[in-house]
XYZ file of C-alpha atoms in Angstrom:
303
model
C 79.319 107.950 100.244
C 79.094 111.512 99.014
C 81.555 112.415 96.267
C 83.728 115.375 97.491
C 83.894 116.673 93.909
C 80.084 117.091 93.867
C 79.332 120.814 93.755
C 75.764 120.207 94.857
C 76.836 118.301 97.999
C 77.794 121.551 99.750
C 74.227 122.859 99.592
C 72.034 122.115 102.630
C 68.723 120.278 102.110
C 66.432 122.595 100.200
C 63.103 123.519 101.821
C 60.470 123.555 98.971
C 58.789 126.510 100.658
C 62.019 128.592 100.722
C 62.095 130.465 97.416
C 65.604 131.832 97.999
C 67.276 128.481 98.623
C 65.410 127.004 95.648
C 66.681 129.713 93.396
C 70.255 129.442 94.750
C 70.222 125.695 93.998
C 68.676 126.367 90.512
C 71.392 128.870 89.624
C 74.121 126.418 90.730
C 72.634 123.784 88.496
C 72.400 126.223 85.550
C 76.135 126.864 85.947
C 76.844 123.136 85.732
C 74.882 122.439 82.573
C 77.864 123.042 80.278
C 79.951 120.517 82.164
C 76.974 118.142 82.164
C 76.732 118.354 78.422
C 80.440 117.631 78.113
C 80.197 114.630 80.420
C 82.729 116.193 82.907
C 80.779 115.806 86.171
C 81.091 113.083 88.761
C 78.350 110.377 88.907
C 76.499 111.775 91.922
C 76.187 115.266 90.418
C 74.959 113.779 87.116
C 72.322 111.820 88.956
C 71.068 114.970 90.753
C 71.036 116.940 87.470
C 69.132 114.129 85.766
C 66.523 114.326 88.470
C 66.310 118.179 88.256
C 65.961 118.108 84.439
C 62.806 116.002 84.630
C 60.825 118.924 86.109
C 62.665 122.002 84.922
C 61.774 123.092 81.426
C 64.089 126.161 81.525
C 67.088 123.946 82.338
C 66.134 121.522 79.619
C 66.102 124.412 77.101
C 69.475 125.627 78.439
C 70.952 122.130 78.111
C 69.644 121.912 74.561
C 71.554 125.107 73.744
C 74.754 123.577 75.186
C 74.223 120.352 73.247
C 73.543 122.285 70.012
C 76.850 124.204 70.478
C 78.705 120.969 71.038
C 77.271 119.465 67.910
C 78.087 122.583 65.867
C 81.686 122.647 67.096
C 82.043 118.971 66.373
C 80.856 119.520 62.787
C 83.076 122.672 62.227
C 85.915 121.765 59.896
C 89.399 122.358 61.340
C 91.152 125.518 60.229
C 93.684 124.903 57.480
C 97.383 125.164 58.534
C 99.510 128.012 57.211
C 101.427 127.242 53.964
C 104.696 127.959 55.736
C 103.939 125.100 58.172
C 103.355 122.696 55.311
C 106.713 123.666 53.806
C 108.610 123.037 57.043
C 106.924 119.661 57.507
C 107.849 118.600 53.932
C 111.470 119.834 54.402
C 111.737 117.865 57.714
C 110.410 114.654 56.158
C 112.737 115.029 53.154
C 115.768 115.381 55.426
C 115.085 112.101 57.191
C 117.155 109.091 56.010
C 115.144 106.515 54.061
C 115.132 103.238 55.979
C 116.058 100.132 54.051
C 113.032 97.857 53.908
C 113.489 94.486 55.682
C 112.933 91.489 53.391
C 109.587 89.952 53.949
C 109.712 86.377 55.201
C 108.384 83.857 52.686
C 104.934 82.516 53.630
C 104.096 78.975 52.515
C 101.147 78.802 50.089
C 99.165 76.490 52.409
C 99.368 79.093 55.196
C 98.185 81.928 52.883
C 95.118 79.796 51.962
C 94.406 78.944 55.626
C 94.532 82.584 56.670
C 92.171 83.622 53.822
C 89.730 80.875 54.739
C 89.831 81.906 58.468
C 89.288 85.549 57.664
C 86.281 84.666 55.506
C 84.764 82.495 58.162
C 85.189 85.266 60.756
C 83.529 87.784 58.507
C 80.547 85.466 57.894
C 80.124 84.887 61.679
C 80.365 88.657 62.384
C 77.653 89.369 59.736
C 75.332 86.741 61.241
C 75.867 88.127 64.812
C 75.329 91.639 63.680
C 71.982 90.670 62.043
C 70.831 88.838 65.176
C 71.729 91.757 67.452
C 70.243 94.399 65.240
C 66.928 92.519 64.830
C 65.056 92.437 68.199
C 62.699 89.439 68.592
C 59.557 88.901 70.641
C 59.482 86.217 73.322
C 57.682 83.797 71.003
C 60.335 84.185 68.304
C 58.833 86.482 65.721
C 60.705 89.583 64.577
C 59.433 92.593 66.499
C 57.319 95.004 64.558
C 56.399 97.584 67.153
C 53.700 99.276 65.097
C 51.985 95.993 64.258
C 52.300 94.357 67.702
C 51.379 97.391 69.810
C 48.734 99.533 68.223
C 47.842 102.498 70.354
C 44.861 101.879 72.679
C 42.688 104.804 73.944
C 43.099 105.481 77.582
C 39.441 106.320 77.958
C 38.137 105.990 81.515
C 40.470 103.167 82.530
C 41.313 103.838 86.162
C 44.776 102.220 86.101
C 46.077 103.958 82.970
C 44.498 107.270 83.917
C 45.913 107.092 87.486
C 49.422 106.304 86.266
C 49.395 109.094 83.707
C 48.090 111.579 86.231
C 50.815 110.634 88.708
C 53.484 110.942 85.994
C 52.318 114.440 85.075
C 52.478 115.408 88.690
C 56.011 114.247 89.221
C 57.166 115.643 85.799
C 56.735 119.168 87.254
C 59.028 118.393 90.186
C 62.524 116.958 91.001
C 62.367 113.192 91.294
C 61.174 112.332 94.812
C 63.877 109.660 95.466
C 67.281 108.395 94.557
C 68.596 105.071 93.111
C 69.885 104.128 96.562
C 66.270 104.065 97.827
C 65.523 100.857 95.882
C 65.833 98.516 98.894
C 63.382 100.672 100.902
C 60.862 100.595 97.967
C 61.230 96.766 97.853
C 60.332 96.591 101.513
C 57.315 98.787 101.130
C 55.370 96.858 98.446
C 54.001 93.273 98.542
C 55.536 92.104 95.251
C 59.133 91.815 93.937
C 60.703 94.898 92.394
C 63.438 94.485 89.821
C 64.799 97.316 87.618
C 64.563 96.970 83.866
C 67.528 95.308 82.238
C 67.180 96.786 78.739
C 70.410 98.278 77.340
C 71.140 102.020 77.701
C 68.857 102.416 80.774
C 70.346 103.824 83.967
C 68.372 103.785 87.167
C 68.071 107.300 88.630
C 65.531 107.091 91.437
C 63.053 104.832 93.221
C 60.055 105.694 95.422
C 56.506 104.547 96.124
C 53.207 106.029 95.018
C 49.498 105.569 95.561
C 47.657 104.576 92.378
C 43.945 104.333 92.923
C 44.294 103.575 96.631
C 46.907 100.819 96.129
C 50.701 100.932 96.516
C 52.926 101.098 93.458
C 56.717 101.002 93.149
C 58.028 103.754 90.878
C 61.473 103.641 89.196
C 62.839 106.416 87.026
C 65.578 105.774 84.400
C 67.835 107.842 82.176
C 67.570 106.773 78.525
C 69.695 108.821 76.091
C 68.363 112.334 76.538
C 65.090 111.179 78.042
C 63.829 110.242 81.523
C 61.310 107.336 81.525
C 59.258 106.301 84.583
C 58.220 102.742 85.373
C 55.240 101.958 87.633
C 55.056 98.418 89.127
C 51.690 97.307 90.558
C 50.398 94.021 91.892
C 49.245 91.345 89.433
C 45.666 91.748 90.799
C 45.621 95.461 90.227
C 47.150 95.113 86.773
C 44.684 92.607 85.432
C 41.742 94.253 87.071
C 41.940 96.790 84.209
C 39.724 95.549 81.346
C 41.694 97.565 78.829
C 44.990 95.994 79.930
C 43.511 92.530 80.108
C 42.114 92.725 76.533
C 45.289 94.130 74.898
C 47.749 91.876 76.775
C 45.784 88.772 75.829
C 46.224 89.779 72.122
C 49.711 91.118 71.827
C 51.524 90.569 75.145
C 51.570 94.327 75.913
C 49.497 97.494 75.626
C 50.492 100.850 74.153
C 48.529 104.042 74.791
C 48.984 107.740 74.354
C 47.621 110.866 75.996
C 48.857 114.146 74.510
C 52.597 114.050 74.257
C 52.986 111.188 76.789
C 53.275 107.597 75.788
C 52.573 104.471 77.957
C 53.534 100.860 77.443
C 52.218 98.205 79.791
C 53.039 94.500 80.192
C 52.938 91.750 82.827
C 56.211 90.678 84.474
C 56.750 87.394 86.271
C 55.082 88.650 89.464
C 53.676 92.163 88.916
C 52.332 94.569 86.291
C 54.689 97.059 84.669
C 53.669 100.390 83.143
C 56.326 102.504 81.447
C 55.688 106.211 80.742
C 57.666 108.834 78.840
C 57.372 111.912 76.676
C 58.264 110.431 73.277
C 56.701 108.576 70.397
C 54.872 105.409 71.498
C 56.774 103.130 69.108
C 60.122 104.336 70.551
C 59.049 103.710 74.133
C 57.865 100.268 73.092
C 61.450 99.321 72.068
C 62.316 99.203 75.762
C 59.673 96.498 76.237
C 61.140 94.575 73.273
C 64.678 94.961 74.590
C 63.558 93.834 78.086
C 62.074 90.664 76.585
C 65.355 90.007 74.760
C 67.326 90.550 77.974
C 65.008 88.182 79.971
C 65.306 85.494 77.279
C 69.092 85.793 77.411
C 69.161 85.596 81.190
C 66.891 82.488 81.038
C 69.188 80.850 78.538
C 72.199 81.575 80.779
C 70.612 79.494 83.582
């Protein structure tokens, strides 16, 4: 259902060949970037702006200005109150009657000791849990060291990696070609299961299909902090047909690669091959793979 508060909902569908309608939509989005930075827009509008920001460098720069202003205002110390106000506050406080303190009930010594022991035990449990949560682990139980586990592999002439990176560069110059609600249609269009990533902080923005080297792929785009990352899902057969993928997955469970400013991390899922792409350091993108493994292990334990 369309949110009636969505300012973009009033616009008709935009014809990519109509420069005037494209510019009108662009100017409307520019006017919403301040509210977007302040998290004041409804969910449907946020989703559409997320999709637009993937392909619009000028709006990303404008948004960065809004975010910089917000950070600066948040860091600005509050102005000091006038001395006369301090005087009035002190006088008002001094005029209040002093309440008589109620006598504290006596606490038996045994209860004081029990409370202290319980507080100490709770603190110890909290420290242990914090350590476990803050230390991601690989599926086989070793502490994750992204740099050691996933050294960058050259893309070279690998058809799968090159095809995915080329398609990512193509869509990065456009609005996302789908919406999150298209996920069921994507599932019906490919011959393997499609499940969104369950890593924390990821929000599904859009889903569509693509042709990678003459074979179908499901494509899912996610919002992650201030980034958009795109996941390509291909069949097991296509994934392991790549000699580069096959060699690296056999050693470390996943592959990391880089081409210019774009990072790629690939790993096998239960029934397909997953390739995650984003414009960020490779080690940071690889933390999504690590978090996904942690989430899968937790879901397996729940069953």
